[in-house]
Amino acid sequence: MEYRHLGRSGLKVSRLCLGTMNFGPQTSEQDSFAVMDRALDLGINFFDTADVYGWKLGEGWTEQIIGRWLSQGGGRRDKVVLATKVFGRMGEWPNQSRLSARHIKQACEASLRRLHTDWIDLYQMHHVDRETPWEEVWQAMEQLVREGKVVYVGSSNFAGWHLAQAQEAARSRHFLGLVSEQSLYNLTERTIELEVIPACEAYGIGLIPWSPLGRGLLAGVLQPADSGRRADEELKKEIAKSRTKLEAYEALCKRIDERPADVALAWLLHQKAVTAPIIGPRTMEQLDGAMRALSLTLSQETMKQLDDLFPGPGGTAPEAYAW
């Protein structure tokens, strides 16, 4: 496993990040434990979750599963760079969501209890809160850092301007600010190349792409399926809309004798701005399968063909790739 610094920080994380959103709703607790154990065996030390995952209001189902896994000991907590998020609604009352100082404090304390840990390595704002001033947000985050409950702060789903606002406000307070941004980024969704990636590069913010397979579109969806994600009606509509492009993509993958999912993930790993794409395996087989992308080198010709099939919003210069 390769490791890379998370943004400009001294923290090293694996080139793949284990996403846990399926733990609970899709993957049983026992199977989730096995997947996390296997991830550590493979050298994956970066685990991502959120207080809202599990989608049972206020329960933090997925965090609870991770907490019980960490409680087994065996050095699990020391090995894992643990990331979770704050913003989503955790109750019916007015102050049980978003980024007020009060909610940040309460949400952090609740996540620590569910995760059975004394500290969160990376505490991420799940969305920007346009109704809360940055002075208030950073005051709350700074307090958590002082108390040793949070080590680093990150963001998710921010625009380039939000990253700039956040960093300039943090700089004025002599605070480290953001070390990472978690964004939707894959071959079919490249909008962040316009402003988010330039902001990340300018401020030394590590990029953690979510949905690297484009909700499954890039995983070889043209094969018939009666169950699983490919049987989902919404995905079927997306497939119908993009069929011509997907046929060309899967034909390209066949020519280079690689699985479509591996090519999509490898494409992200070739982007210089990317620290670690988030993989969200539901099964052990899916986790093991994702490892192929780490050793897959795409030729310049293949990269150009992928750009031609899925062009970025502003074009892509060859130097953008991390060869």
Short mmCIF file of C-alpha atoms in Angstrom, two decimals:
data_model
loop_
_atom_site.label_atom_id
_atom_site.label_comp_id
_atom_site.label_asym_id
_atom_site.label_seq_id
_atom_site.Cartn_x
_atom_site.Cartn_y
_atom_site.Cartn_z
CA MET A 1 0.00 0.00 0.00
CA GLU A 2 1.20 3.49 -0.82
CA TYR A 3 0.61 6.39 1.56
CA ARG A 4 0.35 10.10 0.88
CA HIS A 5 0.26 13.18 3.08
CA LEU A 6 -3.27 14.47 3.62
CA GLY A 7 -3.01 17.90 2.05
CA ARG A 8 -0.24 20.02 3.53
CA SER A 9 -0.43 18.17 6.86
CA GLY A 10 2.12 15.68 8.14
CA LEU A 11 -0.56 12.98 8.40
CA LYS A 12 -0.11 9.99 6.07
CA VAL A 13 -3.13 8.14 4.68
CA SER A 14 -3.52 5.17 2.35
CA ARG A 15 -4.15 5.86 -1.34
CA LEU A 16 -7.60 4.32 -0.93
CA CYS A 17 -10.02 5.40 1.78
CA LEU A 18 -12.53 2.91 3.17
CA GLY A 19 -16.00 4.41 2.95
CA THR A 20 -18.46 2.93 5.44
CA MET A 21 -21.84 4.28 4.31
CA ASN A 22 -23.08 0.75 3.54
CA PHE A 23 -22.31 -0.54 7.04
CA GLY A 24 -25.65 -1.19 8.67
CA PRO A 25 -28.19 -0.59 5.88
CA GLN A 26 -26.48 -2.82 3.29
CA THR A 27 -23.75 -4.73 5.12
CA SER A 28 -24.38 -6.57 8.39
CA GLU A 29 -22.36 -5.74 11.48
CA GLN A 30 -20.52 -9.05 11.32
CA ASP A 31 -19.63 -8.54 7.65
CA SER A 32 -18.67 -4.91 8.34
CA PHE A 33 -16.23 -6.10 11.00
CA ALA A 34 -14.71 -8.53 8.51
CA VAL A 35 -14.37 -5.84 5.83
CA MET A 36 -12.63 -3.46 8.26
CA ASP A 37 -10.26 -6.20 9.42
CA ARG A 38 -9.45 -7.03 5.81
CA ALA A 39 -8.88 -3.34 5.01
CA LEU A 40 -6.24 -3.15 7.74
CA ASP A 41 -4.63 -6.34 6.44
CA LEU A 42 -4.40 -4.68 3.02
CA GLY A 43 -2.75 -1.59 4.53
CA ILE A 44 -5.78 0.72 4.29
CA ASN A 45 -5.49 3.00 7.31
CA PHE A 46 -8.01 5.71 6.28
CA PHE A 47 -11.65 5.08 7.29
CA ASP A 48 -14.44 7.56 6.49
CA THR A 49 -17.91 7.76 8.02
CA ALA A 50 -20.52 10.35 9.12
CA ASP A 51 -22.89 10.79 12.02
CA VAL A 52 -25.92 10.51 9.71
CA TYR A 53 -24.85 7.24 8.06
CA GLY A 54 -27.28 4.44 8.76
CA TRP A 55 -30.10 6.88 7.97
CA LYS A 56 -31.98 6.34 11.23
CA LEU A 57 -32.53 9.82 12.62
CA GLY A 58 -30.22 10.55 15.52
CA GLU A 59 -28.90 6.99 15.92
CA GLY A 60 -25.55 7.16 14.12
CA TRP A 61 -25.93 3.49 13.22
CA THR A 62 -22.76 3.23 11.15
CA GLU A 63 -20.65 5.05 13.74
CA GLN A 64 -21.93 2.61 16.37
CA ILE A 65 -20.78 -0.36 14.26
CA ILE A 66 -17.33 1.16 13.82
CA GLY A 67 -17.16 1.91 17.54
CA ARG A 68 -17.89 -1.69 18.49
CA TRP A 69 -15.24 -2.84 16.00
CA LEU A 70 -12.67 -0.45 17.47
CA SER A 71 -13.55 -1.66 20.98
CA GLN A 72 -12.18 -5.10 20.15
CA GLY A 73 -8.70 -3.67 20.63
CA GLY A 74 -5.72 -5.25 18.92
CA GLY A 75 -4.29 -1.84 18.07
CA ARG A 76 -7.20 -1.02 15.77
CA ARG A 77 -7.63 2.56 16.96
CA ASP A 78 -3.94 3.39 16.75
CA LYS A 79 -3.71 2.06 13.19
CA VAL A 80 -6.78 3.84 11.82
CA VAL A 81 -6.99 7.45 10.66
CA LEU A 82 -10.64 7.94 11.61
CA ALA A 83 -12.73 10.51 9.75
CA THR A 84 -16.34 11.43 10.43
CA LYS A 85 -18.62 14.35 9.59
CA VAL A 86 -20.94 16.94 11.11
CA PHE A 87 -23.84 18.93 9.60
CA GLY A 88 -26.71 16.53 8.96
CA ARG A 89 -29.91 16.45 10.99
CA MET A 90 -29.54 14.34 14.13
CA GLY A 91 -32.89 15.20 15.72
CA GLU A 92 -36.11 17.14 15.23
CA TRP A 93 -35.14 20.25 17.22
CA PRO A 94 -33.79 23.45 15.57
CA ASN A 95 -30.20 23.16 16.83
CA GLN A 96 -29.67 19.50 15.93
CA SER A 97 -28.16 20.11 12.52
CA ARG A 98 -25.86 22.44 10.53
CA LEU A 99 -22.72 24.18 11.83
CA SER A 100 -23.59 26.34 14.81
CA ALA A 101 -20.94 26.18 17.53
CA ARG A 102 -23.49 24.46 19.75
CA HIS A 103 -24.27 21.72 17.22
CA ILE A 104 -20.60 21.16 16.36
CA LYS A 105 -19.82 20.64 20.05
CA GLN A 106 -22.77 18.35 20.72
CA ALA A 107 -22.34 16.38 17.49
CA CYS A 108 -18.65 15.81 18.19
CA GLU A 109 -19.34 14.55 21.72
CA ALA A 110 -22.02 12.20 20.39
CA SER A 111 -19.76 10.85 17.63
CA LEU A 112 -16.98 10.21 20.17
CA ARG A 113 -19.40 8.18 22.31
CA ARG A 114 -20.68 6.13 19.38
CA LEU A 115 -17.18 5.54 18.01
CA HIS A 116 -15.84 4.51 21.43
CA THR A 117 -12.82 6.75 21.04
CA ASP A 118 -11.27 9.77 22.71
CA TRP A 119 -10.43 11.60 19.50
CA ILE A 120 -11.42 12.03 15.86
CA ASP A 121 -8.48 12.31 13.46
CA LEU A 122 -10.37 14.20 10.74
CA TYR A 123 -13.60 16.06 11.58
CA GLN A 124 -15.30 17.11 8.35
CA MET A 125 -18.04 19.64 7.70
CA HIS A 126 -20.42 17.60 5.56
CA HIS A 127 -21.73 20.69 3.74
CA VAL A 128 -21.16 24.43 3.89
CA ASP A 129 -23.47 26.37 6.22
CA ARG A 130 -24.27 29.73 4.63
CA GLU A 131 -26.18 30.79 7.75
CA THR A 132 -23.28 30.51 10.21
CA PRO A 133 -20.28 32.89 10.17
CA TRP A 134 -16.83 31.40 9.77
CA GLU A 135 -15.72 33.02 13.03
CA GLU A 136 -18.24 30.86 14.88
CA VAL A 137 -17.37 27.68 12.99
CA TRP A 138 -13.63 28.08 13.56
CA GLN A 139 -14.10 29.04 17.21
CA ALA A 140 -15.90 25.74 17.77
CA MET A 141 -13.35 23.70 15.80
CA GLU A 142 -10.41 25.36 17.55
CA GLN A 143 -11.92 24.49 20.93
CA LEU A 144 -12.28 20.83 19.95
CA VAL A 145 -8.64 20.78 18.81
CA ARG A 146 -7.51 22.37 22.09
CA GLU A 147 -9.44 19.74 24.03
CA GLY A 148 -7.77 16.95 22.05
CA LYS A 149 -11.08 15.68 20.67
CA VAL A 150 -10.26 16.59 17.06
CA VAL A 151 -6.86 16.57 15.37
CA TYR A 152 -7.56 17.90 11.85
CA VAL A 153 -10.52 19.60 10.19
CA GLY A 154 -11.82 18.90 6.69
CA SER A 155 -14.72 19.84 4.46
CA SER A 156 -17.07 18.06 2.08
CA ASN A 157 -19.13 19.30 -0.87
CA PHE A 158 -17.63 22.81 -0.70
CA ALA A 159 -17.32 25.07 -3.72
CA GLY A 160 -13.98 26.68 -4.54
CA TRP A 161 -15.15 29.98 -3.06
CA HIS A 162 -16.17 28.26 0.18
CA LEU A 163 -12.69 26.75 0.48
CA ALA A 164 -11.14 30.18 -0.02
CA GLN A 165 -13.47 31.78 2.53
CA ALA A 166 -12.77 29.07 5.09
CA GLN A 167 -9.00 29.20 4.66
CA GLU A 168 -8.72 32.98 4.77
CA ALA A 169 -10.84 33.09 7.93
CA ALA A 170 -8.68 30.37 9.51
CA ARG A 171 -5.50 32.17 8.50
CA SER A 172 -6.70 35.36 10.18
CA ARG A 173 -7.07 33.33 13.39
CA HIS A 174 -3.63 31.68 13.01
CA PHE A 175 -5.37 28.30 12.71
CA LEU A 176 -4.41 25.47 10.36
CA GLY A 177 -7.88 25.37 8.83
CA LEU A 178 -8.85 22.72 6.30
CA VAL A 179 -6.49 19.90 5.36
CA SER A 180 -8.94 18.05 3.09
CA GLU A 181 -12.01 18.41 0.89
CA GLN A 182 -14.32 15.53 0.02
CA SER A 183 -15.94 16.08 -3.38
CA LEU A 184 -17.99 14.26 -5.99
CA TYR A 185 -15.39 13.43 -8.64
CA ASN A 186 -15.20 10.75 -11.31
CA LEU A 187 -15.00 10.42 -15.08
CA THR A 188 -18.67 11.40 -15.48
CA GLU A 189 -18.59 14.23 -12.89
CA ARG A 190 -15.64 16.58 -13.45
CA THR A 191 -17.09 19.98 -12.56
CA ILE A 192 -14.72 20.39 -9.60
CA GLU A 193 -11.82 20.73 -12.03
CA LEU A 194 -12.98 24.31 -12.70
CA GLU A 195 -12.66 25.83 -9.21
CA VAL A 196 -12.48 23.26 -6.40
CA ILE A 197 -9.29 21.55 -7.53
CA PRO A 198 -7.45 24.86 -8.18
CA ALA A 199 -8.48 26.02 -4.68
CA CYS A 200 -7.28 22.75 -3.15
CA GLU A 201 -3.94 23.07 -4.90
CA ALA A 202 -3.53 26.72 -3.92
CA TYR A 203 -4.29 26.12 -0.23
CA GLY A 204 -2.67 22.71 0.22
CA ILE A 205 -5.96 20.88 0.73
CA GLY A 206 -6.02 17.15 0.04
CA LEU A 207 -8.78 15.93 -2.29
CA ILE A 208 -10.83 12.87 -1.29
CA PRO A 209 -13.22 11.98 -4.15
CA TRP A 210 -16.49 10.25 -3.34
CA SER A 211 -18.54 8.14 -5.76
CA PRO A 212 -15.47 7.21 -7.86
CA LEU A 213 -17.58 4.81 -9.94
CA GLY A 214 -20.29 7.36 -10.71
CA ARG A 215 -23.01 5.57 -8.69
CA GLY A 216 -22.07 2.38 -10.53
CA LEU A 217 -22.20 3.74 -14.08
CA LEU A 218 -18.46 3.16 -14.49
CA ALA A 219 -18.46 -0.35 -13.02
CA GLY A 220 -19.52 -2.27 -16.11
CA VAL A 221 -23.26 -1.65 -15.94
CA LEU A 222 -24.10 -2.89 -19.43
CA GLN A 223 -24.03 -6.50 -18.25
CA PRO A 224 -27.60 -7.63 -17.41
CA ALA A 225 -28.53 -7.83 -13.73
CA ASP A 226 -31.69 -8.81 -11.87
CA SER A 227 -30.49 -7.64 -8.46
CA GLY A 228 -28.04 -5.24 -6.87
CA ARG A 229 -27.32 -1.66 -7.88
CA ARG A 230 -27.64 -2.34 -11.62
CA ALA A 231 -31.26 -3.38 -11.12
CA ASP A 232 -32.12 0.03 -9.60
CA GLU A 233 -34.68 1.89 -11.71
CA GLU A 234 -32.95 5.27 -11.42
CA LEU A 235 -29.66 3.76 -12.52
CA LYS A 236 -31.40 2.08 -15.44
CA LYS A 237 -32.56 5.52 -16.59
CA GLU A 238 -29.00 6.87 -16.34
CA ILE A 239 -27.73 3.90 -18.33
CA ALA A 240 -30.31 4.49 -21.06
CA LYS A 241 -29.36 8.17 -21.26
CA SER A 242 -25.61 7.46 -21.48
CA ARG A 243 -25.64 4.10 -23.28
CA THR A 244 -23.60 5.16 -26.31
CA LYS A 245 -20.85 6.65 -24.19
CA LEU A 246 -20.88 3.68 -21.80
CA GLU A 247 -20.63 1.23 -24.69
CA ALA A 248 -17.53 3.05 -25.92
CA TYR A 249 -16.09 3.12 -22.38
CA GLU A 250 -16.57 -0.56 -21.77
CA ALA A 251 -15.16 -1.37 -25.21
CA LEU A 252 -12.03 0.66 -24.33
CA CYS A 253 -11.67 -1.26 -21.08
CA LYS A 254 -12.02 -4.52 -22.96
CA ARG A 255 -9.28 -3.50 -25.41
CA ILE A 256 -6.82 -2.92 -22.56
CA ASP A 257 -8.08 -6.05 -20.78
CA GLU A 258 -9.08 -4.29 -17.55
CA ARG A 259 -12.35 -4.15 -15.63
CA PRO A 260 -14.29 -0.88 -16.03
CA ALA A 261 -14.38 -0.29 -12.25
CA ASP A 262 -10.59 -0.64 -12.05
CA VAL A 263 -10.05 1.79 -14.91
CA ALA A 264 -12.34 4.40 -13.33
CA LEU A 265 -10.56 4.15 -9.99
CA ALA A 266 -7.11 4.16 -11.60
CA TRP A 267 -8.04 7.30 -13.55
CA LEU A 268 -8.66 9.11 -10.27
CA LEU A 269 -5.38 7.85 -8.81
CA HIS A 270 -3.60 9.36 -11.84
CA GLN A 271 -4.87 12.85 -10.95
CA LYS A 272 -2.18 14.82 -9.11
CA ALA A 273 -4.67 16.62 -6.86
CA VAL A 274 -6.24 13.39 -5.58
CA THR A 275 -5.10 12.07 -2.21
CA ALA A 276 -7.35 9.02 -1.78
CA PRO A 277 -10.59 8.08 -3.54
CA ILE A 278 -13.28 6.69 -1.24
CA ILE A 279 -14.31 3.12 -1.98
CA GLY A 280 -17.53 1.91 -0.37
CA PRO A 281 -17.51 -1.90 -0.54
CA ARG A 282 -20.60 -3.79 0.51
CA THR A 283 -18.75 -7.11 0.42
CA MET A 284 -15.27 -8.51 0.93
CA GLU A 285 -15.09 -9.33 -2.79
CA GLN A 286 -15.68 -5.69 -3.68
CA LEU A 287 -12.93 -4.58 -1.30
CA ASP A 288 -10.40 -7.06 -2.66
CA GLY A 289 -11.37 -6.16 -6.22
CA ALA A 290 -10.63 -2.47 -5.68
CA MET A 291 -6.97 -3.25 -4.95
CA ARG A 292 -6.21 -3.83 -8.63
CA ALA A 293 -6.50 -0.10 -9.34
CA LEU A 294 -3.45 0.61 -7.15
CA SER A 295 -1.13 -1.23 -9.51
CA LEU A 296 -2.85 -0.24 -12.76
CA THR A 297 -0.92 2.31 -14.83
CA LEU A 298 -2.94 3.87 -17.63
CA SER A 299 -0.97 4.90 -20.71
CA GLN A 300 -1.08 8.45 -22.01
CA GLU A 301 -3.04 7.17 -25.00
CA THR A 302 -5.64 5.58 -22.73
CA MET A 303 -5.88 8.74 -20.63
CA LYS A 304 -6.48 10.78 -23.77
CA GLN A 305 -9.16 8.38 -24.94
CA LEU A 306 -10.88 8.66 -21.56
CA ASP A 307 -10.71 12.46 -21.79
CA ASP A 308 -12.25 12.30 -25.24
CA LEU A 309 -15.08 10.11 -23.97
CA PHE A 310 -15.66 12.05 -20.74
CA PRO A 311 -14.28 15.56 -21.35
CA GLY A 312 -13.64 17.82 -18.39
CA PRO A 313 -15.45 21.18 -18.18
CA GLY A 314 -12.30 23.16 -18.89
CA GLY A 315 -10.14 20.65 -20.73
CA THR A 316 -7.26 18.71 -19.23
CA ALA A 317 -3.59 19.48 -19.71
CA PRO A 318 -1.20 16.49 -19.77
CA GLU A 319 0.71 17.85 -16.78
CA ALA A 320 -2.39 17.35 -14.64
CA TYR A 321 -1.67 13.66 -14.41
CA ALA A 322 0.55 12.10 -11.75
CA TRP A 323 2.56 9.74 -13.91
#
